[in-house]
Amino acid sequence: MQKGKMKTGYHNDMQYVRTLRSYFLAIAFIFIISLAAGYCYPLYFPEEATASFGDIGGMFEWITSLNPVLLMLAIFANNALKSFAALLFGLGFGIIPVLFVASNGFIVGLVVNLSSKTEGLLFTAAAIVPHGIIEIPMILLSAAIGLRLGCLMFSVIKGKTIDIKYEVKKSVTFYLHWIVPLLFLSALIECFITPLAILVVL
């Protein structure tokens, strides 16, 4: 009986993912464009980019003093809370998730450019890829859910009959079932696997 419920739950989740396809593609496009903009930013505004890079490092400097377990929990909490906010605040016509993804894409592009110049491209890849292959898609997926909720809210205002409470509940359930565990896994990798990958390329 329990296995049947699990299969049904998985099937429902996969059906839900299919409804997110167009929203995810839109969010991924915004992320890629923002990433490219962030990467190109130092080419045109080198001084401002360097200052921004220093500010970004300063914002997270306190985290580096934590032991690995606390660091993992801090990273997980940061990603989980921000992703959930992007999802939930998407009800405001999808504006927040779009801004969230655009700003994150820009920062990643900026960091990749400047870090690859100072530390090398291989080091930068080792510092981002191991956990980033899980973390980034989960953040984009959260934003895609938020964008979908925003579009549904807009449809309601236009007069369509949509059970928004049900849609929010379904979205939060999916977030808890899939996105939260995978964000935890990415934080685990970032703290215990990514440093090993960096050591390999040093």
JSON list of C-alpha atoms in Angstrom, two decimals:
[
{"chain": "A", "resi": 1, "resn": "MET", "atom": "CA", "xyz": [0.00, 0.00, 0.00]},
{"chain": "A", "resi": 2, "resn": "GLN", "atom": "CA", "xyz": [2.82, 2.35, 0.92]},
{"chain": "A", "resi": 3, "resn": "LYS", "atom": "CA", "xyz": [4.62, 1.56, -2.34]},
{"chain": "A", "resi": 4, "resn": "GLY", "atom": "CA", "xyz": [1.46, 2.38, -4.28]},
{"chain": "A", "resi": 5, "resn": "LYS", "atom": "CA", "xyz": [1.23, 5.75, -2.58]},
{"chain": "A", "resi": 6, "resn": "MET", "atom": "CA", "xyz": [4.88, 6.44, -3.32]},
{"chain": "A", "resi": 7, "resn": "LYS", "atom": "CA", "xyz": [4.39, 5.59, -7.00]},
{"chain": "A", "resi": 8, "resn": "THR", "atom": "CA", "xyz": [1.30, 7.79, -7.18]},
{"chain": "A", "resi": 9, "resn": "GLY", "atom": "CA", "xyz": [3.14, 10.65, -5.48]},
{"chain": "A", "resi": 10, "resn": "TYR", "atom": "CA", "xyz": [6.09, 10.33, -7.86]},
{"chain": "A", "resi": 11, "resn": "HIS", "atom": "CA", "xyz": [3.76, 10.22, -10.86]},
{"chain": "A", "resi": 12, "resn": "ASN", "atom": "CA", "xyz": [1.94, 13.34, -9.68]},
{"chain": "A", "resi": 13, "resn": "ASP", "atom": "CA", "xyz": [5.23, 15.15, -9.09]},
{"chain": "A", "resi": 14, "resn": "MET", "atom": "CA", "xyz": [6.44, 14.32, -12.60]},
{"chain": "A", "resi": 15, "resn": "GLN", "atom": "CA", "xyz": [3.16, 15.53, -14.05]},
{"chain": "A", "resi": 16, "resn": "TYR", "atom": "CA", "xyz": [3.62, 18.76, -12.11]},
{"chain": "A", "resi": 17, "resn": "VAL", "atom": "CA", "xyz": [7.16, 19.14, -13.48]},
{"chain": "A", "resi": 18, "resn": "ARG", "atom": "CA", "xyz": [5.78, 18.94, -17.01]},
{"chain": "A", "resi": 19, "resn": "THR", "atom": "CA", "xyz": [3.54, 21.95, -16.29]},
{"chain": "A", "resi": 20, "resn": "LEU", "atom": "CA", "xyz": [6.69, 23.91, -15.40]},
{"chain": "A", "resi": 21, "resn": "ARG", "atom": "CA", "xyz": [8.52, 23.29, -18.68]},
{"chain": "A", "resi": 22, "resn": "SER", "atom": "CA", "xyz": [7.83, 26.62, -20.40]},
{"chain": "A", "resi": 23, "resn": "TYR", "atom": "CA", "xyz": [8.37, 28.57, -17.17]},
{"chain": "A", "resi": 24, "resn": "PHE", "atom": "CA", "xyz": [11.65, 26.79, -16.48]},
{"chain": "A", "resi": 25, "resn": "LEU", "atom": "CA", "xyz": [12.88, 27.53, -20.01]},
{"chain": "A", "resi": 26, "resn": "ALA", "atom": "CA", "xyz": [11.99, 31.20, -19.57]},
{"chain": "A", "resi": 27, "resn": "ILE", "atom": "CA", "xyz": [13.79, 31.37, -16.22]},
{"chain": "A", "resi": 28, "resn": "ALA", "atom": "CA", "xyz": [16.82, 29.51, -17.63]},
{"chain": "A", "resi": 29, "resn": "PHE", "atom": "CA", "xyz": [16.97, 31.98, -20.52]},
{"chain": "A", "resi": 30, "resn": "ILE", "atom": "CA", "xyz": [16.92, 34.92, -18.09]},
{"chain": "A", "resi": 31, "resn": "PHE", "atom": "CA", "xyz": [19.68, 33.27, -16.03]},
{"chain": "A", "resi": 32, "resn": "ILE", "atom": "CA", "xyz": [21.89, 32.69, -19.08]},
{"chain": "A", "resi": 33, "resn": "ILE", "atom": "CA", "xyz": [21.45, 36.26, -20.35]},
{"chain": "A", "resi": 34, "resn": "SER", "atom": "CA", "xyz": [22.18, 37.65, -16.87]},
{"chain": "A", "resi": 35, "resn": "LEU", "atom": "CA", "xyz": [25.19, 35.37, -16.50]},
{"chain": "A", "resi": 36, "resn": "ALA", "atom": "CA", "xyz": [26.56, 36.62, -19.82]},
{"chain": "A", "resi": 37, "resn": "ALA", "atom": "CA", "xyz": [25.95, 40.23, -18.74]},
{"chain": "A", "resi": 38, "resn": "GLY", "atom": "CA", "xyz": [27.77, 39.62, -15.45]},
{"chain": "A", "resi": 39, "resn": "TYR", "atom": "CA", "xyz": [30.67, 37.97, -17.27]},
{"chain": "A", "resi": 40, "resn": "CYS", "atom": "CA", "xyz": [30.99, 40.89, -19.71]},
{"chain": "A", "resi": 41, "resn": "TYR", "atom": "CA", "xyz": [30.59, 43.58, -17.04]},
{"chain": "A", "resi": 42, "resn": "PRO", "atom": "CA", "xyz": [34.31, 43.63, -16.03]},
{"chain": "A", "resi": 43, "resn": "LEU", "atom": "CA", "xyz": [35.27, 44.11, -19.69]},
{"chain": "A", "resi": 44, "resn": "TYR", "atom": "CA", "xyz": [33.53, 47.50, -19.79]},
{"chain": "A", "resi": 45, "resn": "PHE", "atom": "CA", "xyz": [33.61, 48.55, -16.14]},
{"chain": "A", "resi": 46, "resn": "PRO", "atom": "CA", "xyz": [36.73, 46.93, -14.63]},
{"chain": "A", "resi": 47, "resn": "GLU", "atom": "CA", "xyz": [37.01, 49.15, -11.54]},
{"chain": "A", "resi": 48, "resn": "GLU", "atom": "CA", "xyz": [33.33, 48.87, -10.62]},
{"chain": "A", "resi": 49, "resn": "ALA", "atom": "CA", "xyz": [33.42, 45.12, -11.21]},
{"chain": "A", "resi": 50, "resn": "THR", "atom": "CA", "xyz": [36.44, 44.65, -8.95]},
{"chain": "A", "resi": 51, "resn": "ALA", "atom": "CA", "xyz": [34.76, 46.70, -6.22]},
{"chain": "A", "resi": 52, "resn": "SER", "atom": "CA", "xyz": [31.55, 44.66, -6.56]},
{"chain": "A", "resi": 53, "resn": "PHE", "atom": "CA", "xyz": [33.57, 41.44, -6.41]},
{"chain": "A", "resi": 54, "resn": "GLY", "atom": "CA", "xyz": [35.16, 42.61, -3.16]},
{"chain": "A", "resi": 55, "resn": "ASP", "atom": "CA", "xyz": [31.77, 43.54, -1.72]},
{"chain": "A", "resi": 56, "resn": "ILE", "atom": "CA", "xyz": [30.39, 40.09, -2.56]},
{"chain": "A", "resi": 57, "resn": "GLY", "atom": "CA", "xyz": [33.33, 38.44, -0.83]},
{"chain": "A", "resi": 58, "resn": "GLY", "atom": "CA", "xyz": [32.91, 40.69, 2.20]},
{"chain": "A", "resi": 59, "resn": "MET", "atom": "CA", "xyz": [29.24, 39.79, 2.56]},
{"chain": "A", "resi": 60, "resn": "PHE", "atom": "CA", "xyz": [30.09, 36.12, 3.04]},
{"chain": "A", "resi": 61, "resn": "GLU", "atom": "CA", "xyz": [33.40, 36.49, 4.87]},
{"chain": "A", "resi": 62, "resn": "TRP", "atom": "CA", "xyz": [31.86, 35.56, 8.25]},
{"chain": "A", "resi": 63, "resn": "ILE", "atom": "CA", "xyz": [30.71, 32.22, 6.84]},
{"chain": "A", "resi": 64, "resn": "THR", "atom": "CA", "xyz": [34.26, 31.07, 6.09]},
{"chain": "A", "resi": 65, "resn": "SER", "atom": "CA", "xyz": [35.09, 31.06, 9.82]},
{"chain": "A", "resi": 66, "resn": "LEU", "atom": "CA", "xyz": [32.44, 28.41, 10.54]},
{"chain": "A", "resi": 67, "resn": "ASN", "atom": "CA", "xyz": [33.30, 24.74, 10.92]},
{"chain": "A", "resi": 68, "resn": "PRO", "atom": "CA", "xyz": [32.30, 22.56, 7.92]},
{"chain": "A", "resi": 69, "resn": "VAL", "atom": "CA", "xyz": [29.03, 21.30, 9.44]},
{"chain": "A", "resi": 70, "resn": "LEU", "atom": "CA", "xyz": [27.82, 24.78, 10.43]},
{"chain": "A", "resi": 71, "resn": "LEU", "atom": "CA", "xyz": [28.99, 26.09, 7.06]},
{"chain": "A", "resi": 72, "resn": "MET", "atom": "CA", "xyz": [26.92, 23.43, 5.31]},
{"chain": "A", "resi": 73, "resn": "LEU", "atom": "CA", "xyz": [23.84, 24.30, 7.36]},
{"chain": "A", "resi": 74, "resn": "ALA", "atom": "CA", "xyz": [24.34, 28.03, 6.71]},
{"chain": "A", "resi": 75, "resn": "ILE", "atom": "CA", "xyz": [24.63, 27.50, 2.96]},
{"chain": "A", "resi": 76, "resn": "PHE", "atom": "CA", "xyz": [21.62, 25.18, 2.95]},
{"chain": "A", "resi": 77, "resn": "ALA", "atom": "CA", "xyz": [19.49, 27.61, 4.97]},
{"chain": "A", "resi": 78, "resn": "ASN", "atom": "CA", "xyz": [20.46, 30.53, 2.74]},
{"chain": "A", "resi": 79, "resn": "ASN", "atom": "CA", "xyz": [19.64, 28.69, -0.48]},
{"chain": "A", "resi": 80, "resn": "ALA", "atom": "CA", "xyz": [16.47, 27.06, 0.85]},
{"chain": "A", "resi": 81, "resn": "LEU", "atom": "CA", "xyz": [15.01, 30.28, 2.29]},
{"chain": "A", "resi": 82, "resn": "LYS", "atom": "CA", "xyz": [15.81, 32.39, -0.77]},
{"chain": "A", "resi": 83, "resn": "SER", "atom": "CA", "xyz": [14.46, 29.74, -3.14]},
{"chain": "A", "resi": 84, "resn": "PHE", "atom": "CA", "xyz": [11.27, 29.46, -1.10]},
{"chain": "A", "resi": 85, "resn": "ALA", "atom": "CA", "xyz": [10.90, 33.24, -1.10]},
{"chain": "A", "resi": 86, "resn": "ALA", "atom": "CA", "xyz": [11.29, 33.30, -4.90]},
{"chain": "A", "resi": 87, "resn": "LEU", "atom": "CA", "xyz": [8.60, 30.62, -5.12]},
{"chain": "A", "resi": 88, "resn": "LEU", "atom": "CA", "xyz": [6.10, 32.18, -2.75]},
{"chain": "A", "resi": 89, "resn": "PHE", "atom": "CA", "xyz": [6.59, 35.81, -3.74]},
{"chain": "A", "resi": 90, "resn": "GLY", "atom": "CA", "xyz": [6.06, 34.76, -7.33]},
{"chain": "A", "resi": 91, "resn": "LEU", "atom": "CA", "xyz": [2.39, 35.31, -6.54]},
{"chain": "A", "resi": 92, "resn": "GLY", "atom": "CA", "xyz": [3.14, 38.98, -7.15]},
{"chain": "A", "resi": 93, "resn": "PHE", "atom": "CA", "xyz": [2.87, 38.39, -10.92]},
{"chain": "A", "resi": 94, "resn": "GLY", "atom": "CA", "xyz": [6.23, 36.58, -11.10]},
{"chain": "A", "resi": 95, "resn": "ILE", "atom": "CA", "xyz": [8.34, 39.71, -10.64]},
{"chain": "A", "resi": 96, "resn": "ILE", "atom": "CA", "xyz": [10.39, 38.55, -7.63]},
{"chain": "A", "resi": 97, "resn": "PRO", "atom": "CA", "xyz": [11.57, 35.20, -9.11]},
{"chain": "A", "resi": 98, "resn": "VAL", "atom": "CA", "xyz": [12.64, 36.95, -12.31]},
{"chain": "A", "resi": 99, "resn": "LEU", "atom": "CA", "xyz": [14.65, 39.56, -10.37]},
{"chain": "A", "resi": 100, "resn": "PHE", "atom": "CA", "xyz": [16.06, 36.83, -8.11]},
{"chain": "A", "resi": 101, "resn": "VAL", "atom": "CA", "xyz": [17.33, 34.77, -11.04]},
{"chain": "A", "resi": 102, "resn": "ALA", "atom": "CA", "xyz": [18.62, 37.81, -12.95]},
{"chain": "A", "resi": 103, "resn": "SER", "atom": "CA", "xyz": [20.64, 39.07, -9.98]},
{"chain": "A", "resi": 104, "resn": "ASN", "atom": "CA", "xyz": [22.05, 35.62, -9.22]},
{"chain": "A", "resi": 105, "resn": "GLY", "atom": "CA", "xyz": [22.98, 35.04, -12.85]},
{"chain": "A", "resi": 106, "resn": "PHE", "atom": "CA", "xyz": [24.76, 38.39, -12.98]},
{"chain": "A", "resi": 107, "resn": "ILE", "atom": "CA", "xyz": [26.71, 37.65, -9.79]},
{"chain": "A", "resi": 108, "resn": "VAL", "atom": "CA", "xyz": [27.74, 34.18, -11.00]},
{"chain": "A", "resi": 109, "resn": "GLY", "atom": "CA", "xyz": [28.94, 35.62, -14.32]},
{"chain": "A", "resi": 110, "resn": "LEU", "atom": "CA", "xyz": [30.91, 38.35, -12.55]},
{"chain": "A", "resi": 111, "resn": "VAL", "atom": "CA", "xyz": [32.51, 35.88, -10.14]},
{"chain": "A", "resi": 112, "resn": "VAL", "atom": "CA", "xyz": [33.40, 33.44, -12.93]},
{"chain": "A", "resi": 113, "resn": "ASN", "atom": "CA", "xyz": [35.11, 36.18, -14.95]},
{"chain": "A", "resi": 114, "resn": "LEU", "atom": "CA", "xyz": [37.18, 37.68, -12.13]},
{"chain": "A", "resi": 115, "resn": "SER", "atom": "CA", "xyz": [37.92, 34.39, -10.38]},
{"chain": "A", "resi": 116, "resn": "SER", "atom": "CA", "xyz": [39.11, 32.75, -13.59]},
{"chain": "A", "resi": 117, "resn": "LYS", "atom": "CA", "xyz": [41.49, 35.66, -14.16]},
{"chain": "A", "resi": 118, "resn": "THR", "atom": "CA", "xyz": [43.00, 35.51, -10.67]},
{"chain": "A", "resi": 119, "resn": "GLU", "atom": "CA", "xyz": [42.76, 31.80, -9.85]},
{"chain": "A", "resi": 120, "resn": "GLY", "atom": "CA", "xyz": [42.46, 30.20, -13.27]},
{"chain": "A", "resi": 121, "resn": "LEU", "atom": "CA", "xyz": [39.54, 28.69, -15.17]},
{"chain": "A", "resi": 122, "resn": "LEU", "atom": "CA", "xyz": [40.17, 25.16, -13.86]},
{"chain": "A", "resi": 123, "resn": "PHE", "atom": "CA", "xyz": [40.08, 26.34, -10.24]},
{"chain": "A", "resi": 124, "resn": "THR", "atom": "CA", "xyz": [36.89, 28.31, -10.87]},
{"chain": "A", "resi": 125, "resn": "ALA", "atom": "CA", "xyz": [35.21, 25.31, -12.50]},
{"chain": "A", "resi": 126, "resn": "ALA", "atom": "CA", "xyz": [36.25, 23.06, -9.60]},
{"chain": "A", "resi": 127, "resn": "ALA", "atom": "CA", "xyz": [34.85, 25.59, -7.12]},
{"chain": "A", "resi": 128, "resn": "ILE", "atom": "CA", "xyz": [31.46, 25.83, -8.83]},
{"chain": "A", "resi": 129, "resn": "VAL", "atom": "CA", "xyz": [30.62, 22.71, -10.85]},
{"chain": "A", "resi": 130, "resn": "PRO", "atom": "CA", "xyz": [30.49, 19.91, -8.21]},
{"chain": "A", "resi": 131, "resn": "HIS", "atom": "CA", "xyz": [27.65, 21.47, -6.23]},
{"chain": "A", "resi": 132, "resn": "GLY", "atom": "CA", "xyz": [26.45, 23.90, -8.88]},
{"chain": "A", "resi": 133, "resn": "ILE", "atom": "CA", "xyz": [25.09, 21.14, -11.13]},
{"chain": "A", "resi": 134, "resn": "ILE", "atom": "CA", "xyz": [22.49, 20.50, -8.43]},
{"chain": "A", "resi": 135, "resn": "GLU", "atom": "CA", "xyz": [22.14, 23.88, -6.74]},
{"chain": "A", "resi": 136, "resn": "ILE", "atom": "CA", "xyz": [21.59, 26.03, -9.83]},
{"chain": "A", "resi": 137, "resn": "PRO", "atom": "CA", "xyz": [18.84, 23.87, -11.39]},
{"chain": "A", "resi": 138, "resn": "MET", "atom": "CA", "xyz": [17.01, 23.74, -8.04]},
{"chain": "A", "resi": 139, "resn": "ILE", "atom": "CA", "xyz": [17.15, 27.52, -7.68]},
{"chain": "A", "resi": 140, "resn": "LEU", "atom": "CA", "xyz": [15.92, 27.94, -11.25]},
{"chain": "A", "resi": 141, "resn": "LEU", "atom": "CA", "xyz": [13.16, 25.41, -10.63]},
{"chain": "A", "resi": 142, "resn": "SER", "atom": "CA", "xyz": [12.00, 27.32, -7.54]},
{"chain": "A", "resi": 143, "resn": "ALA", "atom": "CA", "xyz": [11.90, 30.51, -9.58]},
{"chain": "A", "resi": 144, "resn": "ALA", "atom": "CA", "xyz": [10.01, 28.73, -12.36]},
{"chain": "A", "resi": 145, "resn": "ILE", "atom": "CA", "xyz": [7.38, 27.65, -9.85]},
{"chain": "A", "resi": 146, "resn": "GLY", "atom": "CA", "xyz": [7.13, 31.24, -8.62]},
{"chain": "A", "resi": 147, "resn": "LEU", "atom": "CA", "xyz": [6.76, 32.50, -12.19]},
{"chain": "A", "resi": 148, "resn": "ARG", "atom": "CA", "xyz": [4.00, 29.96, -12.84]},
{"chain": "A", "resi": 149, "resn": "LEU", "atom": "CA", "xyz": [2.15, 31.06, -9.71]},
{"chain": "A", "resi": 150, "resn": "GLY", "atom": "CA", "xyz": [2.48, 34.66, -10.83]},
{"chain": "A", "resi": 151, "resn": "CYS", "atom": "CA", "xyz": [1.01, 33.87, -14.23]},
{"chain": "A", "resi": 152, "resn": "LEU", "atom": "CA", "xyz": [-1.84, 31.94, -12.61]},
{"chain": "A", "resi": 153, "resn": "MET", "atom": "CA", "xyz": [-2.56, 34.90, -10.34]},
{"chain": "A", "resi": 154, "resn": "PHE", "atom": "CA", "xyz": [-2.66, 37.17, -13.37]},
{"chain": "A", "resi": 155, "resn": "SER", "atom": "CA", "xyz": [-5.12, 34.78, -15.03]},
{"chain": "A", "resi": 156, "resn": "VAL", "atom": "CA", "xyz": [-7.35, 34.92, -11.93]},
{"chain": "A", "resi": 157, "resn": "ILE", "atom": "CA", "xyz": [-7.41, 38.71, -12.11]},
{"chain": "A", "resi": 158, "resn": "LYS", "atom": "CA", "xyz": [-8.42, 38.44, -15.76]},
{"chain": "A", "resi": 159, "resn": "GLY", "atom": "CA", "xyz": [-11.42, 36.37, -14.68]},
{"chain": "A", "resi": 160, "resn": "LYS", "atom": "CA", "xyz": [-10.31, 32.75, -15.04]},
{"chain": "A", "resi": 161, "resn": "THR", "atom": "CA", "xyz": [-11.40, 30.25, -12.39]},
{"chain": "A", "resi": 162, "resn": "ILE", "atom": "CA", "xyz": [-8.26, 28.84, -10.76]},
{"chain": "A", "resi": 163, "resn": "ASP", "atom": "CA", "xyz": [-7.87, 27.43, -7.25]},
{"chain": "A", "resi": 164, "resn": "ILE", "atom": "CA", "xyz": [-4.82, 29.45, -6.19]},
{"chain": "A", "resi": 165, "resn": "LYS", "atom": "CA", "xyz": [-4.74, 27.93, -2.70]},
{"chain": "A", "resi": 166, "resn": "TYR", "atom": "CA", "xyz": [-4.54, 24.46, -4.23]},
{"chain": "A", "resi": 167, "resn": "GLU", "atom": "CA", "xyz": [-1.80, 25.57, -6.65]},
{"chain": "A", "resi": 168, "resn": "VAL", "atom": "CA", "xyz": [0.25, 27.11, -3.82]},
{"chain": "A", "resi": 169, "resn": "LYS", "atom": "CA", "xyz": [-0.16, 23.98, -1.70]},
{"chain": "A", "resi": 170, "resn": "LYS", "atom": "CA", "xyz": [0.89, 21.78, -4.62]},
{"chain": "A", "resi": 171, "resn": "SER", "atom": "CA", "xyz": [3.91, 24.00, -5.28]},
{"chain": "A", "resi": 172, "resn": "VAL", "atom": "CA", "xyz": [5.05, 24.03, -1.65]},
{"chain": "A", "resi": 173, "resn": "THR", "atom": "CA", "xyz": [4.60, 20.25, -1.40]},
{"chain": "A", "resi": 174, "resn": "PHE", "atom": "CA", "xyz": [6.78, 19.73, -4.47]},
{"chain": "A", "resi": 175, "resn": "TYR", "atom": "CA", "xyz": [9.34, 22.16, -3.04]},
{"chain": "A", "resi": 176, "resn": "LEU", "atom": "CA", "xyz": [9.53, 20.21, 0.23]},
{"chain": "A", "resi": 177, "resn": "HIS", "atom": "CA", "xyz": [9.63, 16.80, -1.47]},
{"chain": "A", "resi": 178, "resn": "TRP", "atom": "CA", "xyz": [12.28, 17.53, -4.07]},
{"chain": "A", "resi": 179, "resn": "ILE", "atom": "CA", "xyz": [13.95, 20.93, -3.95]},
{"chain": "A", "resi": 180, "resn": "VAL", "atom": "CA", "xyz": [14.76, 21.05, -0.22]},
{"chain": "A", "resi": 181, "resn": "PRO", "atom": "CA", "xyz": [16.49, 17.62, -0.14]},
{"chain": "A", "resi": 182, "resn": "LEU", "atom": "CA", "xyz": [18.49, 18.40, -3.28]},
{"chain": "A", "resi": 183, "resn": "LEU", "atom": "CA", "xyz": [19.54, 21.80, -1.93]},
{"chain": "A", "resi": 184, "resn": "PHE", "atom": "CA", "xyz": [20.72, 20.01, 1.21]},
{"chain": "A", "resi": 185, "resn": "LEU", "atom": "CA", "xyz": [22.69, 17.59, -0.97]},
{"chain": "A", "resi": 186, "resn": "SER", "atom": "CA", "xyz": [24.27, 20.47, -2.89]},
{"chain": "A", "resi": 187, "resn": "ALA", "atom": "CA", "xyz": [25.28, 22.16, 0.39]},
{"chain": "A", "resi": 188, "resn": "LEU", "atom": "CA", "xyz": [26.79, 18.86, 1.56]},
{"chain": "A", "resi": 189, "resn": "ILE", "atom": "CA", "xyz": [28.78, 18.59, -1.68]},
{"chain": "A", "resi": 190, "resn": "GLU", "atom": "CA", "xyz": [29.85, 22.24, -1.49]},
{"chain": "A", "resi": 191, "resn": "CYS", "atom": "CA", "xyz": [31.35, 21.78, 1.96]},
{"chain": "A", "resi": 192, "resn": "PHE", "atom": "CA", "xyz": [32.85, 18.31, 1.70]},
{"chain": "A", "resi": 193, "resn": "ILE", "atom": "CA", "xyz": [33.36, 17.45, -1.99]},
{"chain": "A", "resi": 194, "resn": "THR", "atom": "CA", "xyz": [34.03, 20.78, -3.70]},
{"chain": "A", "resi": 195, "resn": "PRO", "atom": "CA", "xyz": [37.10, 21.51, -1.48]},
{"chain": "A", "resi": 196, "resn": "LEU", "atom": "CA", "xyz": [38.55, 18.15, -2.55]},
{"chain": "A", "resi": 197, "resn": "ALA", "atom": "CA", "xyz": [37.95, 19.01, -6.20]},
{"chain": "A", "resi": 198, "resn": "ILE", "atom": "CA", "xyz": [39.77, 22.30, -5.67]},
{"chain": "A", "resi": 199, "resn": "LEU", "atom": "CA", "xyz": [42.72, 20.51, -4.05]},
{"chain": "A", "resi": 200, "resn": "VAL", "atom": "CA", "xyz": [42.97, 18.21, -7.06]},
{"chain": "A", "resi": 201, "resn": "VAL", "atom": "CA", "xyz": [43.39, 21.10, -9.50]},
{"chain": "A", "resi": 202, "resn": "LEU", "atom": "CA", "xyz": [45.73, 23.22, -7.34]}
]
